[in-house]
Amino acid sequence: MAFGKGCHLHLIDGSAYIFRAYHALPPLTRKSDGLPVGAVAGFCNMLWSELQKDHGADGPTHIAVIFDKGSHTFRNDLYDLYKANRDEMPEDLRPQMPLTREATLAFNIACKELEGYEADDIIATLARQAREAGGRVTIISSDKDLMQLVGGGVEMFDAMKNRRIGPEEVEEKFGVRPERVIDVQALAGDSVDNIPGAPGIGVKTAALLINEFGDLDTLLARAEEIKQPKRRQTLIEKADQIRLSKRLVTLDQDTPLDFTLDDLELRDPEPEVLMDFLNQMEFRALTRRVADHFGAAPPPAPEIAPVSERAPEDAPAPEQAAFTPGDYVTIRDADTLERWLDQARARGWLAVDTETTSLDEMQADLVGVSLCIEPGQAGYLPLGHTAGGDDLFGGSAPQPGQMPMAQALALLKPVLEDPAILKIGQNMKYDFKIFARHGIRVAPIDDTMLLSYAMHAGLHGHGMDALSDRHLNHQPIPIKELIGSGKAQITFDKVEIDKATAYAAEDADVTLRLWQAFKPQLHRLRATTIYETEERPLVPVLADMEMAGVRVDTSVLARMSNAFAQKMAGLEDEIQQVAGQPFNVASPKQLGEILFETMGAEGGKKGKTGAWGTGADVLEDIAASENEQAARLAGLVLDWRQIAKLKSTYTDALQTHVNPETGRVHTSYSIAGANTGRLASTDPNLQNIPVRSDEGRRIREAFVAGPGMRLVSLDYSQIELRILAHVANLPEMKQAFKDGIDIHAMTAAEMFGVPVEGMDPAIRRQAKAINFGVIYGISGFGLARNLRIPRAEAQGFIDRYFERFPGIRRYMDETVNFAKEHGYVETIFGRRIHTPEINAKGPGAGFAKRAAINAPIQGAAADIIRRAMVRMPDAIADLPARMLLQVHDELIFEVEEGAEEALIGAARAVMEGAAEPAVKLSLPLVVDGGVGHSWAEAH
DNA sequence: AACTTCACG
DNA sequence: GACGTACGTGAAGTTC
């Protein structure tokens, strides 16, 4: 078919994709000979899913993958420093480049490159030709250098983010229409490609100038009219450099191609050729998928040496059988269930999953259990399915063909508690709690979510759907298909058993397959220790804490809510009066308009959505400003906001979270939520109960001990700074911690040469801000904003700090370099946190850098408290006490009156010694404690 | 569902 | 030498 109107050309930016795949994926080698093939694997997976994608009527009629060729292009002739600061290609990526060409051809897709031109130029030329022929173009890439091509039937698609990039998205990024993108790039330059641009001018300023003057030529011609003297001078003096930059960023739409659009027509792959190539690469899962697709038998796998002769890195990927929902069975009687359980006994493992009526494990009723022992062989045991229609009494009849719950649980119990049978689940804490409420303590367990977290924290989420899609290339039935969503959502017990079987059995099947894929990878990614000491054993510990819950006195909360409501009403009246009009005080949009437009407050800034920012820091500035009316309004709104927050998020909401059966609040901790190893608390979040303000702190008075009990709070003192002193080897700081000296005062003394005794509190406060700033990957800007001092002064503090504590600099540099080289950072306990954005260009790199600096410190603190929590139940087993809550560096216990000191002694010992024996810290960990009837007293 | 704001360590 | 800037979370309310 000749390319013309109605045709749709897909152009894949091959080189860019390979780099991203290389950095995003863990290193993978071919089993038989160790050839690095990770980027090739990512590339093939991408091509295959691209070809499988259902575009409807909008699919490609023509397709090509475009590569860079050689490193010398016409741009180097224009400017010899072009891309001069590019790093060498990584050692293990180099041999993969030719393989990706081979891969493209194996998929029967045109593969094009041209000496002396970049892939971008070829793409530009083809896009122009296609456009002129009346066709449409999708460029599969997220490279901003290609954005100049967007428009007139050409758009881009970011395959990683699954996001289409049209003229609006381009304008969002560059601030100008696609036609003017090159003008902005010419001015802003590009540090990654080493394009000089105009010094001191970034994208924002460039867009401003271009929008004002129309285009670059006009701007340069009329540069004298620019008001800002510095900018004007730059544009006049650097005009040549800017023109050169424009030539460098402008893509060549007339590259001499030795082929035409017609040659790029979409063709089906030749099954044998493709499978042969994939098989040679030893991509077994993908080979199998492709074979399934063509209904062909996969070629025999190449010979692989037996396990004993292989290096541990070369563990084989598990054999991947197709998903066959038809094979799932519904378990309706005791004999069938027994046969499944016998299989589990024979195997020594069993994947389990529970289906219930709610996401809240404390309220959920068990509806069914799914089991899986072999990939593809899964069963569903329905126990609590009811017929759709409710009867007069609100109950409903059970659906037929279900075993009695008690009988089924009696059969399951010995297997679920059998120490010789491993129970495998995804997010097992959930199922553990469901079974625990039926008198079954599931053990031992393995958890695919936690396996993924231990190996791949920072790379992606660890929910089952994401893992299945990533590792099995399989999309499980969405729960919404069964229970709907929104108001019409039904509970799982109302789902028809046949449908429930297809869904639930699949979940167990997916879990088992994930487990088989993950388990052998665990040790080669050096994640076994973390998984075995900090993730797996934490499941029952957290489950018990969550089930214990914490007593909350709702009458205290209700009183506070009432008082807050009155105060808010009064403030609202006053606010409307000052504003001179009624408006919604809770609307930042309306408030911003009144403050900055009606009242003319100064110093307002609009966010990316065009709304005025009205955060607390902005309002505080206005409240202290000369504009009396605005100052008064801002002050009132600050007061109102504080109370509104306390009321809606805490005093109101907490009351609704009290469980009617237990009279207590049961939070849920996510173990794999935070990348650094921290826990997160949800429904409700009990890790952000107010404490910093006096008014807020009173909410903690509502968290109380049961009758005859006390609350005990134990928290690590300055744990992150201690870890920093240890890992960055800061002798002065270590000594101060050993001597028990006030660390912030010591810092101030070191930096400003004043004695610790009689320290000015203001100076100490500044030193404290710097100490915290360091942990966050300090910057002059950030510190200046935090302390509200000029930026130069803040930078001076930082310079002096680095001078006094040279280990800090070293730590920061080494950590960032490590992240760049490996794609992850590590805590002293071996927890790996991936930093996929660390080598990205643009502002993301700054974020990634600071995150990389912070992660080993925050992560090590998280490791330490996890280790303490895992040991705690045994350490306090003989005491009438239990652990209730964790707040990052604090543990809260409930203990019988009289046993407080015994508990504090035992728990403190566990916490202070939690790093050992894995790590011997070069300074002590110190734990402070408190006791009281309420959390307010204990803290 | 995205954005803004604000509570915690 | 310029980018844009403190790290990690979850929840509530408004707006689209």
Coordinates of C-alpha atoms in Angstrom, one line a residue, chain A residues 337 341 350 352 354 366 369 371 381 383 405-418 423 428-445 540 543-544 547:
Chain A
L337 CA -11.0 -29.6 49.4
L341 CA -4.9 -29.9 50.7
L350 CA 0.3 -23.4 48.8
V352 CA -3.7 -18.6 49.2
T354 CA -9.1 -14.6 50.6
L366 CA -14.9 -14.0 54.7
V369 CA -10.7 -18.7 49.7
L371 CA -5.8 -21.9 46.4
L381 CA -13.7 -22.3 47.7
L383 CA -18.1 -20.0 51.6
M405 CA -17.8 -22.2 56.6
A406 CA -17.0 -24.0 59.9
Q407 CA -16.3 -27.3 58.2
A408 CA -14.1 -25.7 55.6
L409 CA -12.1 -23.7 58.1
A410 CA -11.6 -26.8 60.2
L411 CA -10.0 -28.6 57.2
L412 CA -7.9 -25.6 56.3
K413 CA -6.6 -24.8 59.8
P414 CA -4.1 -27.6 60.1
V415 CA -2.6 -26.9 56.7
L416 CA -2.5 -23.1 57.2
E417 CA -0.8 -23.6 60.5
D418 CA 1.5 -26.5 59.4
K423 CA 1.7 -20.3 52.6
M428 CA -0.4 -11.6 53.3
K429 CA -1.0 -9.3 56.2
Y430 CA -4.6 -8.9 54.9
D431 CA -5.3 -12.6 54.7
F432 CA -3.4 -13.2 58.0
K433 CA -5.8 -11.0 59.8
I434 CA -8.9 -12.4 58.2
F435 CA -7.8 -15.9 59.2
A436 CA -6.8 -14.7 62.6
R437 CA -10.3 -13.5 63.3
H438 CA -11.4 -17.1 62.6
G439 CA -8.9 -18.6 65.0
I440 CA -6.3 -19.5 62.5
R441 CA -2.7 -18.2 62.7
V442 CA -1.2 -18.7 59.3
A443 CA 2.5 -19.6 59.3
P444 CA 4.9 -19.8 57.8
I445 CA 4.3 -17.3 55.0
P540 CA 2.4 -11.1 62.0
A543 CA -1.1 -7.7 62.1
D544 CA -1.2 -8.1 65.8
M547 CA -5.8 -6.0 65.5

